[in-house]
């Protein structure tokens, strides 16, 4: 009958689709992976990822934290974490992460010249991402924070489908244009069954250093409104502050260099919210 024929066709399609998806395989030695993502560039995602990684370690000195820069075209973790040089290789031919401030870091920026553009097509980028995921000796990590490239393209899908991700953090400014793309980012993770832990509202308010007057340069509470629409939580607000930019540019992120500042406290609170929302890792 046509009914049984339709069912057989559906079964066949399901089998073909399931064959096409890569099997998720954990990264050896890594307990939990947290991805920090944004729908578009320029919203402070890498700065947020760096300070979240440092804050996770600062909140619990017993935890080991790693930071993976998955932005192949525009790696910024080496500069922000004040790291230079090529990774050493282990006897098993795995790359050893470079380390600073107690955080193990890996980035495409360690493998190419600082000023050299990465002019690659999609397949080469995917191969590079696979190497960064699978050919690194992370040791034993409680958290691996992955700084994703902006957007919802091949890299995001590949990372999401290849490794189990404990949760995603979406970073956006309150600006309408950024919010449109942040929504796409959140929806993409939901489609690939990655739990979205919440949103970070970055550059939420600017306080004049002289008169202390506060201005919402990118709009007020746009990320909060988006969070309500999507049924997600706000993990925290990060102000638009010159010290956040200066400290990352100098390779001394604010969580490390100014731990008592309001900005550092905001990142520490966000890291606490992230660890609270993560599932309990297997022993």
PDB file of C-alpha atoms in Angstrom:
ATOM      1  CA  UNK A   1       0.000   0.000   0.000  1.00  0.00           C
ATOM      2  CA  UNK A   2       0.984   3.620  -0.431  1.00  0.00           C
ATOM      3  CA  UNK A   3       0.993   4.114   3.356  1.00  0.00           C
ATOM      4  CA  UNK A   4       3.599   1.421   3.992  1.00  0.00           C
ATOM      5  CA  UNK A   5       5.584   2.712   0.988  1.00  0.00           C
ATOM      6  CA  UNK A   6       5.676   6.201   2.530  1.00  0.00           C
ATOM      7  CA  UNK A   7       6.846   4.767   5.846  1.00  0.00           C
ATOM      8  CA  UNK A   8       9.614   2.811   4.136  1.00  0.00           C
ATOM      9  CA  UNK A   9      10.722   5.981   2.317  1.00  0.00           C
ATOM     10  CA  UNK A  10      10.756   7.946   5.585  1.00  0.00           C
ATOM     11  CA  UNK A  11      12.841   5.227   7.254  1.00  0.00           C
ATOM     12  CA  UNK A  12      15.298   5.237   4.374  1.00  0.00           C
ATOM     13  CA  UNK A  13      15.644   9.031   4.503  1.00  0.00           C
ATOM     14  CA  UNK A  14      16.190   8.917   8.273  1.00  0.00           C
ATOM     15  CA  UNK A  15      18.944   6.301   7.836  1.00  0.00           C
ATOM     16  CA  UNK A  16      20.688   8.363   5.147  1.00  0.00           C
ATOM     17  CA  UNK A  17      20.494  11.531   7.249  1.00  0.00           C
ATOM     18  CA  UNK A  18      21.802   9.775  10.346  1.00  0.00           C
ATOM     19  CA  UNK A  19      24.745   8.425   8.330  1.00  0.00           C
ATOM     20  CA  UNK A  20      25.549  11.927   7.144  1.00  0.00           C
ATOM     21  CA  UNK A  21      25.903  13.406  10.633  1.00  0.00           C
ATOM     22  CA  UNK A  22      29.262  12.932  12.368  1.00  0.00           C
ATOM     23  CA  UNK A  23      29.218  10.997  15.632  1.00  0.00           C
ATOM     24  CA  UNK A  24      29.854  13.240  18.616  1.00  0.00           C
ATOM     25  CA  UNK A  25      33.079  12.272  20.333  1.00  0.00           C
ATOM     26  CA  UNK A  26      34.283  13.954  23.539  1.00  0.00           C
ATOM     27  CA  UNK A  27      37.644  15.734  23.575  1.00  0.00           C
ATOM     28  CA  UNK A  28      40.026  13.575  25.591  1.00  0.00           C
ATOM     29  CA  UNK A  29      40.596  14.932  29.092  1.00  0.00           C
ATOM     30  CA  UNK A  30      37.917  17.636  28.824  1.00  0.00           C
ATOM     31  CA  UNK A  31      34.926  17.339  31.159  1.00  0.00           C
ATOM     32  CA  UNK A  32      32.726  20.168  29.869  1.00  0.00           C
ATOM     33  CA  UNK A  33      32.769  22.385  26.776  1.00  0.00           C
ATOM     34  CA  UNK A  34      31.199  25.854  26.870  1.00  0.00           C
ATOM     35  CA  UNK A  35      30.942  27.789  23.607  1.00  0.00           C
ATOM     36  CA  UNK A  36      30.794  31.588  23.547  1.00  0.00           C
ATOM     37  CA  UNK A  37      29.086  32.775  20.369  1.00  0.00           C
ATOM     38  CA  UNK A  38      27.494  35.781  18.711  1.00  0.00           C
ATOM     39  CA  UNK A  39      25.359  36.273  15.652  1.00  0.00           C
ATOM     40  CA  UNK A  40      27.618  39.046  14.321  1.00  0.00           C
ATOM     41  CA  UNK A  41      31.110  40.409  14.795  1.00  0.00           C
ATOM     42  CA  UNK A  42      32.068  43.466  16.807  1.00  0.00           C
ATOM     43  CA  UNK A  43      29.925  42.780  19.869  1.00  0.00           C
ATOM     44  CA  UNK A  44      32.823  41.879  22.186  1.00  0.00           C
ATOM     45  CA  UNK A  45      32.512  38.091  22.000  1.00  0.00           C
ATOM     46  CA  UNK A  46      36.246  37.291  22.233  1.00  0.00           C
ATOM     47  CA  UNK A  47      36.747  39.748  25.098  1.00  0.00           C
ATOM     48  CA  UNK A  48      33.829  38.074  26.869  1.00  0.00           C
ATOM     49  CA  UNK A  49      35.177  34.556  26.191  1.00  0.00           C
ATOM     50  CA  UNK A  50      38.632  35.441  27.564  1.00  0.00           C
ATOM     51  CA  UNK A  51      37.275  37.037  30.725  1.00  0.00           C
ATOM     52  CA  UNK A  52      34.750  34.215  31.280  1.00  0.00           C
ATOM     53  CA  UNK A  53      37.560  31.623  31.066  1.00  0.00           C
ATOM     54  CA  UNK A  54      39.634  33.590  33.578  1.00  0.00           C
ATOM     55  CA  UNK A  55      36.592  34.125  35.810  1.00  0.00           C
ATOM     56  CA  UNK A  56      35.731  30.388  35.834  1.00  0.00           C
ATOM     57  CA  UNK A  57      39.265  29.702  37.094  1.00  0.00           C
ATOM     58  CA  UNK A  58      39.154  32.609  39.588  1.00  0.00           C
ATOM     59  CA  UNK A  59      35.839  31.455  41.062  1.00  0.00           C
ATOM     60  CA  UNK A  60      37.224  28.004  41.842  1.00  0.00           C
ATOM     61  CA  UNK A  61      40.982  27.547  42.077  1.00  0.00           C
ATOM     62  CA  UNK A  62      40.526  23.769  41.985  1.00  0.00           C
ATOM     63  CA  UNK A  63      39.175  23.921  38.422  1.00  0.00           C
ATOM     64  CA  UNK A  64      41.401  23.615  35.350  1.00  0.00           C
ATOM     65  CA  UNK A  65      40.278  25.801  32.438  1.00  0.00           C
ATOM     66  CA  UNK A  66      41.257  25.871  28.760  1.00  0.00           C
ATOM     67  CA  UNK A  67      40.476  28.377  26.007  1.00  0.00           C
ATOM     68  CA  UNK A  68      40.163  27.429  22.339  1.00  0.00           C
ATOM     69  CA  UNK A  69      40.088  30.129  19.675  1.00  0.00           C
ATOM     70  CA  UNK A  70      37.929  28.672  16.884  1.00  0.00           C
ATOM     71  CA  UNK A  71      37.968  31.905  14.851  1.00  0.00           C
ATOM     72  CA  UNK A  72      40.258  30.762  12.046  1.00  0.00           C
ATOM     73  CA  UNK A  73      40.141  33.989   9.998  1.00  0.00           C
ATOM     74  CA  UNK A  74      40.446  36.439  12.885  1.00  0.00           C
ATOM     75  CA  UNK A  75      42.162  34.842  15.899  1.00  0.00           C
ATOM     76  CA  UNK A  76      42.453  37.331  18.755  1.00  0.00           C
ATOM     77  CA  UNK A  77      43.115  35.112  21.788  1.00  0.00           C
ATOM     78  CA  UNK A  78      46.952  35.250  21.414  1.00  0.00           C
ATOM     79  CA  UNK A  79      46.978  39.050  21.792  1.00  0.00           C
ATOM     80  CA  UNK A  80      44.363  39.152  24.544  1.00  0.00           C
ATOM     81  CA  UNK A  81      46.119  36.414  26.553  1.00  0.00           C
ATOM     82  CA  UNK A  82      49.598  37.848  25.835  1.00  0.00           C
ATOM     83  CA  UNK A  83      50.873  34.669  24.179  1.00  0.00           C
ATOM     84  CA  UNK A  84      53.256  34.181  21.263  1.00  0.00           C
ATOM     85  CA  UNK A  85      55.084  31.280  19.700  1.00  0.00           C
ATOM     86  CA  UNK A  86      54.432  27.862  18.210  1.00  0.00           C
ATOM     87  CA  UNK A  87      53.035  24.963  20.219  1.00  0.00           C
ATOM     88  CA  UNK A  88      55.422  22.144  21.087  1.00  0.00           C
ATOM     89  CA  UNK A  89      54.539  18.623  19.977  1.00  0.00           C
ATOM     90  CA  UNK A  90      54.134  15.680  22.337  1.00  0.00           C
ATOM     91  CA  UNK A  91      55.600  12.234  21.532  1.00  0.00           C
ATOM     92  CA  UNK A  92      52.100  11.374  20.229  1.00  0.00           C
ATOM     93  CA  UNK A  93      52.314  14.289  17.775  1.00  0.00           C
ATOM     94  CA  UNK A  94      49.700  16.352  19.629  1.00  0.00           C
ATOM     95  CA  UNK A  95      50.083  20.116  20.091  1.00  0.00           C
ATOM     96  CA  UNK A  96      50.699  21.387  23.616  1.00  0.00           C
ATOM     97  CA  UNK A  97      48.592  24.470  24.431  1.00  0.00           C
ATOM     98  CA  UNK A  98      50.381  27.668  25.369  1.00  0.00           C
ATOM     99  CA  UNK A  99      49.607  28.800  28.903  1.00  0.00           C
ATOM    100  CA  UNK A 100      49.189  32.144  30.665  1.00  0.00           C
ATOM    101  CA  UNK A 101      47.329  33.215  33.812  1.00  0.00           C
ATOM    102  CA  UNK A 102      46.778  29.495  34.478  1.00  0.00           C
ATOM    103  CA  UNK A 103      44.695  29.064  31.296  1.00  0.00           C
ATOM    104  CA  UNK A 104      45.726  26.576  28.576  1.00  0.00           C
ATOM    105  CA  UNK A 105      45.180  28.260  25.179  1.00  0.00           C
ATOM    106  CA  UNK A 106      45.128  27.082  21.581  1.00  0.00           C
ATOM    107  CA  UNK A 107      44.581  29.273  18.523  1.00  0.00           C
ATOM    108  CA  UNK A 108      45.191  29.416  14.805  1.00  0.00           C
ATOM    109  CA  UNK A 109      47.159  32.542  15.699  1.00  0.00           C
ATOM    110  CA  UNK A 110      49.935  30.313  17.116  1.00  0.00           C
ATOM    111  CA  UNK A 111      50.264  28.477  13.798  1.00  0.00           C
ATOM    112  CA  UNK A 112      50.445  31.386  11.302  1.00  0.00           C
ATOM    113  CA  UNK A 113      52.353  34.677  11.212  1.00  0.00           C
ATOM    114  CA  UNK A 114      50.637  37.421  13.205  1.00  0.00           C
ATOM    115  CA  UNK A 115      50.145  39.663  10.151  1.00  0.00           C
ATOM    116  CA  UNK A 116      49.468  36.880   7.625  1.00  0.00           C
ATOM    117  CA  UNK A 117      45.867  36.611   6.398  1.00  0.00           C
ATOM    118  CA  UNK A 118      44.294  33.145   6.363  1.00  0.00           C
ATOM    119  CA  UNK A 119      43.061  32.929   2.763  1.00  0.00           C
ATOM    120  CA  UNK A 120      41.377  29.545   2.827  1.00  0.00           C
ATOM    121  CA  UNK A 121      38.284  27.934   1.390  1.00  0.00           C
ATOM    122  CA  UNK A 122      35.731  26.107   3.520  1.00  0.00           C
ATOM    123  CA  UNK A 123      37.297  22.627   3.452  1.00  0.00           C
ATOM    124  CA  UNK A 124      40.674  23.902   4.653  1.00  0.00           C
ATOM    125  CA  UNK A 125      38.980  25.823   7.458  1.00  0.00           C
ATOM    126  CA  UNK A 126      37.080  22.709   8.527  1.00  0.00           C
ATOM    127  CA  UNK A 127      40.310  20.718   8.513  1.00  0.00           C
ATOM    128  CA  UNK A 128      41.962  23.364  10.722  1.00  0.00           C
ATOM    129  CA  UNK A 129      39.023  23.297  13.157  1.00  0.00           C
ATOM    130  CA  UNK A 130      39.247  19.494  13.326  1.00  0.00           C
ATOM    131  CA  UNK A 131      42.968  19.746  14.165  1.00  0.00           C
ATOM    132  CA  UNK A 132      42.324  22.333  16.894  1.00  0.00           C
ATOM    133  CA  UNK A 133      39.654  20.066  18.385  1.00  0.00           C
ATOM    134  CA  UNK A 134      41.370  16.685  18.077  1.00  0.00           C
ATOM    135  CA  UNK A 135      45.126  17.198  17.849  1.00  0.00           C
ATOM    136  CA  UNK A 136      45.707  19.151  21.062  1.00  0.00           C
ATOM    137  CA  UNK A 137      46.897  17.650  24.339  1.00  0.00           C
ATOM    138  CA  UNK A 138      44.666  19.535  26.806  1.00  0.00           C
ATOM    139  CA  UNK A 139      45.694  17.416  29.790  1.00  0.00           C
ATOM    140  CA  UNK A 140      42.801  17.300  32.283  1.00  0.00           C
ATOM    141  CA  UNK A 141      40.340  20.210  32.013  1.00  0.00           C
ATOM    142  CA  UNK A 142      37.154  20.889  33.959  1.00  0.00           C
ATOM    143  CA  UNK A 143      36.066  23.523  31.414  1.00  0.00           C
ATOM    144  CA  UNK A 144      37.074  24.215  27.829  1.00  0.00           C
ATOM    145  CA  UNK A 145      35.761  27.600  26.695  1.00  0.00           C
ATOM    146  CA  UNK A 146      35.521  27.864  22.896  1.00  0.00           C
ATOM    147  CA  UNK A 147      35.537  31.340  21.359  1.00  0.00           C
ATOM    148  CA  UNK A 148      33.443  30.724  18.232  1.00  0.00           C
ATOM    149  CA  UNK A 149      33.684  32.826  15.068  1.00  0.00           C
ATOM    150  CA  UNK A 150      30.754  35.208  14.529  1.00  0.00           C
ATOM    151  CA  UNK A 151      27.741  33.987  12.578  1.00  0.00           C
ATOM    152  CA  UNK A 152      26.032  30.642  12.027  1.00  0.00           C
ATOM    153  CA  UNK A 153      28.163  28.940   9.400  1.00  0.00           C
ATOM    154  CA  UNK A 154      30.206  25.788   8.798  1.00  0.00           C
ATOM    155  CA  UNK A 155      32.499  26.149  11.826  1.00  0.00           C
ATOM    156  CA  UNK A 156      29.630  26.538  14.276  1.00  0.00           C
ATOM    157  CA  UNK A 157      27.809  23.534  12.821  1.00  0.00           C
ATOM    158  CA  UNK A 158      30.947  21.407  12.683  1.00  0.00           C
ATOM    159  CA  UNK A 159      31.912  22.108  16.301  1.00  0.00           C
ATOM    160  CA  UNK A 160      28.326  21.536  17.484  1.00  0.00           C
ATOM    161  CA  UNK A 161      28.011  18.228  15.653  1.00  0.00           C
ATOM    162  CA  UNK A 162      31.484  16.823  16.381  1.00  0.00           C
ATOM    163  CA  UNK A 163      31.800  17.271  20.143  1.00  0.00           C
ATOM    164  CA  UNK A 164      29.327  17.208  23.036  1.00  0.00           C
ATOM    165  CA  UNK A 165      28.749  20.788  24.216  1.00  0.00           C
ATOM    166  CA  UNK A 166      27.528  21.369  27.773  1.00  0.00           C
ATOM    167  CA  UNK A 167      26.150  24.807  26.935  1.00  0.00           C
ATOM    168  CA  UNK A 168      26.301  27.893  24.728  1.00  0.00           C
ATOM    169  CA  UNK A 169      26.533  31.534  25.814  1.00  0.00           C
ATOM    170  CA  UNK A 170      25.251  34.137  23.344  1.00  0.00           C
ATOM    171  CA  UNK A 171      26.854  37.600  23.469  1.00  0.00           C
ATOM    172  CA  UNK A 172      25.114  40.666  22.041  1.00  0.00           C
ATOM    173  CA  UNK A 173      24.952  44.407  22.434  1.00  0.00           C
ATOM    174  CA  UNK A 174      21.463  45.899  22.997  1.00  0.00           C
ATOM    175  CA  UNK A 175      21.507  47.298  19.438  1.00  0.00           C
ATOM    176  CA  UNK A 176      18.645  46.118  17.184  1.00  0.00           C
ATOM    177  CA  UNK A 177      20.971  45.002  14.360  1.00  0.00           C
ATOM    178  CA  UNK A 178      23.037  42.862  16.763  1.00  0.00           C
ATOM    179  CA  UNK A 179      19.900  41.404  18.351  1.00  0.00           C
ATOM    180  CA  UNK A 180      18.586  40.142  15.014  1.00  0.00           C
ATOM    181  CA  UNK A 181      21.727  38.076  14.545  1.00  0.00           C
ATOM    182  CA  UNK A 182      21.924  37.021  18.208  1.00  0.00           C
ATOM    183  CA  UNK A 183      18.474  35.500  17.827  1.00  0.00           C
ATOM    184  CA  UNK A 184      19.665  33.493  14.797  1.00  0.00           C
ATOM    185  CA  UNK A 185      22.637  32.258  16.829  1.00  0.00           C
ATOM    186  CA  UNK A 186      20.418  31.082  19.691  1.00  0.00           C
ATOM    187  CA  UNK A 187      18.016  29.360  17.292  1.00  0.00           C
ATOM    188  CA  UNK A 188      20.901  27.604  15.516  1.00  0.00           C
ATOM    189  CA  UNK A 189      22.145  26.041  18.767  1.00  0.00           C
ATOM    190  CA  UNK A 190      18.634  24.913  19.616  1.00  0.00           C
ATOM    191  CA  UNK A 191      18.354  23.226  16.209  1.00  0.00           C
ATOM    192  CA  UNK A 192      21.530  21.220  16.807  1.00  0.00           C
ATOM    193  CA  UNK A 193      20.393  20.377  20.363  1.00  0.00           C
ATOM    194  CA  UNK A 194      22.995  22.463  22.200  1.00  0.00           C
ATOM    195  CA  UNK A 195      21.537  23.926  25.413  1.00  0.00           C
ATOM    196  CA  UNK A 196      21.698  27.735  25.467  1.00  0.00           C
ATOM    197  CA  UNK A 197      22.714  28.713  29.014  1.00  0.00           C
ATOM    198  CA  UNK A 198      21.711  32.332  28.524  1.00  0.00           C
ATOM    199  CA  UNK A 199      22.585  35.699  27.008  1.00  0.00           C
ATOM    200  CA  UNK A 200      25.212  38.273  27.957  1.00  0.00           C
ATOM    201  CA  UNK A 201      24.277  41.906  27.365  1.00  0.00           C
ATOM    202  CA  UNK A 202      27.594  43.520  26.428  1.00  0.00           C
ATOM    203  CA  UNK A 203      28.331  47.267  26.237  1.00  0.00           C
ATOM    204  CA  UNK A 204      25.072  47.775  28.137  1.00  0.00           C
ATOM    205  CA  UNK A 205      25.779  51.250  29.510  1.00  0.00           C
ATOM    206  CA  UNK A 206      28.504  53.905  29.293  1.00  0.00           C
ATOM    207  CA  UNK A 207      29.359  55.942  32.384  1.00  0.00           C
ATOM    208  CA  UNK A 208      31.172  59.228  31.815  1.00  0.00           C
ATOM    209  CA  UNK A 209      34.431  59.040  33.821  1.00  0.00           C
ATOM    210  CA  UNK A 210      34.151  62.758  34.694  1.00  0.00           C
ATOM    211  CA  UNK A 211      30.519  63.430  35.581  1.00  0.00           C
ATOM    212  CA  UNK A 212      29.400  59.778  36.080  1.00  0.00           C
ATOM    213  CA  UNK A 213      26.358  60.334  33.837  1.00  0.00           C
ATOM    214  CA  UNK A 214      25.174  57.044  32.310  1.00  0.00           C
ATOM    215  CA  UNK A 215      24.293  56.767  28.611  1.00  0.00           C
ATOM    216  CA  UNK A 216      22.828  53.714  26.843  1.00  0.00           C
ATOM    217  CA  UNK A 217      24.800  54.181  23.618  1.00  0.00           C
ATOM    218  CA  UNK A 218      23.514  50.983  21.977  1.00  0.00           C
ATOM    219  CA  UNK A 219      20.020  51.162  23.447  1.00  0.00           C
ATOM    220  CA  UNK A 220      18.649  49.944  26.773  1.00  0.00           C
ATOM    221  CA  UNK A 221      17.594  46.403  27.667  1.00  0.00           C
ATOM    222  CA  UNK A 222      17.391  45.080  24.095  1.00  0.00           C
ATOM    223  CA  UNK A 223      19.034  41.793  25.106  1.00  0.00           C
ATOM    224  CA  UNK A 224      16.644  41.467  28.061  1.00  0.00           C
ATOM    225  CA  UNK A 225      13.685  41.797  25.709  1.00  0.00           C
ATOM    226  CA  UNK A 226      15.190  39.184  23.368  1.00  0.00           C
ATOM    227  CA  UNK A 227      15.798  36.832  26.303  1.00  0.00           C
ATOM    228  CA  UNK A 228      12.122  37.090  27.272  1.00  0.00           C
ATOM    229  CA  UNK A 229      11.047  36.375  23.687  1.00  0.00           C
ATOM    230  CA  UNK A 230      13.271  33.285  23.500  1.00  0.00           C
ATOM    231  CA  UNK A 231      12.504  32.108  27.036  1.00  0.00           C
ATOM    232  CA  UNK A 232      16.168  32.439  28.044  1.00  0.00           C
ATOM    233  CA  UNK A 233      17.957  33.979  31.010  1.00  0.00           C
ATOM    234  CA  UNK A 234      20.272  36.982  31.110  1.00  0.00           C
ATOM    235  CA  UNK A 235      23.555  35.811  32.617  1.00  0.00           C
ATOM    236  CA  UNK A 236      24.723  39.389  33.229  1.00  0.00           C
ATOM    237  CA  UNK A 237      25.435  42.867  31.903  1.00  0.00           C
ATOM    238  CA  UNK A 238      28.887  44.125  30.946  1.00  0.00           C
ATOM    239  CA  UNK A 239      29.319  47.916  30.808  1.00  0.00           C
ATOM    240  CA  UNK A 240      31.012  49.767  27.949  1.00  0.00           C
ATOM    241  CA  UNK A 241      34.181  50.687  29.790  1.00  0.00           C
ATOM    242  CA  UNK A 242      37.563  51.775  28.468  1.00  0.00           C
ATOM    243  CA  UNK A 243      39.423  49.553  30.970  1.00  0.00           C
ATOM    244  CA  UNK A 244      37.898  46.391  29.442  1.00  0.00           C
ATOM    245  CA  UNK A 245      39.228  47.343  26.013  1.00  0.00           C
ATOM    246  CA  UNK A 246      42.621  48.589  27.258  1.00  0.00           C
ATOM    247  CA  UNK A 247      43.335  45.541  29.406  1.00  0.00           C
ATOM    248  CA  UNK A 248      42.521  43.064  26.622  1.00  0.00           C
ATOM    249  CA  UNK A 249      44.567  45.038  24.087  1.00  0.00           C
ATOM    250  CA  UNK A 250      47.550  44.949  26.463  1.00  0.00           C
ATOM    251  CA  UNK A 251      47.195  41.208  27.108  1.00  0.00           C
ATOM    252  CA  UNK A 252      46.156  41.703  30.733  1.00  0.00           C
ATOM    253  CA  UNK A 253      42.385  41.047  30.804  1.00  0.00           C
ATOM    254  CA  UNK A 254      40.382  42.964  33.397  1.00  0.00           C
ATOM    255  CA  UNK A 255      39.518  39.886  35.498  1.00  0.00           C
ATOM    256  CA  UNK A 256      43.266  39.366  36.115  1.00  0.00           C
ATOM    257  CA  UNK A 257      44.579  42.941  36.145  1.00  0.00           C
ATOM    258  CA  UNK A 258      41.696  44.717  37.948  1.00  0.00           C
ATOM    259  CA  UNK A 259      39.904  41.975  39.921  1.00  0.00           C
ATOM    260  CA  UNK A 260      38.163  44.462  42.253  1.00  0.00           C
ATOM    261  CA  UNK A 261      36.689  46.560  39.419  1.00  0.00           C
ATOM    262  CA  UNK A 262      32.964  46.550  38.599  1.00  0.00           C
ATOM    263  CA  UNK A 263      33.769  45.095  35.168  1.00  0.00           C
ATOM    264  CA  UNK A 264      35.707  42.165  36.647  1.00  0.00           C
ATOM    265  CA  UNK A 265      32.932  41.522  39.170  1.00  0.00           C
ATOM    266  CA  UNK A 266      30.400  41.407  36.307  1.00  0.00           C
ATOM    267  CA  UNK A 267      32.439  38.694  34.535  1.00  0.00           C
ATOM    268  CA  UNK A 268      32.892  36.739  37.786  1.00  0.00           C
ATOM    269  CA  UNK A 269      29.117  36.802  38.324  1.00  0.00           C
ATOM    270  CA  UNK A 270      28.490  35.596  34.752  1.00  0.00           C
ATOM    271  CA  UNK A 271      31.004  32.750  35.215  1.00  0.00           C
ATOM    272  CA  UNK A 272      29.224  31.764  38.444  1.00  0.00           C
ATOM    273  CA  UNK A 273      25.891  31.696  36.588  1.00  0.00           C
ATOM    274  CA  UNK A 274      27.407  29.559  33.814  1.00  0.00           C
ATOM    275  CA  UNK A 275      28.856  26.958  36.198  1.00  0.00           C
ATOM    276  CA  UNK A 276      25.555  26.871  38.108  1.00  0.00           C
ATOM    277  CA  UNK A 277      23.605  26.092  34.932  1.00  0.00           C
ATOM    278  CA  UNK A 278      25.921  23.399  33.583  1.00  0.00           C
ATOM    279  CA  UNK A 279      24.918  19.776  34.059  1.00  0.00           C
ATOM    280  CA  UNK A 280      26.942  17.836  36.637  1.00  0.00           C
ATOM    281  CA  UNK A 281      29.821  16.274  34.653  1.00  0.00           C
ATOM    282  CA  UNK A 282      30.404  12.518  34.824  1.00  0.00           C
ATOM    283  CA  UNK A 283      32.854  11.528  37.536  1.00  0.00           C
TER     284      UNK A 283
END
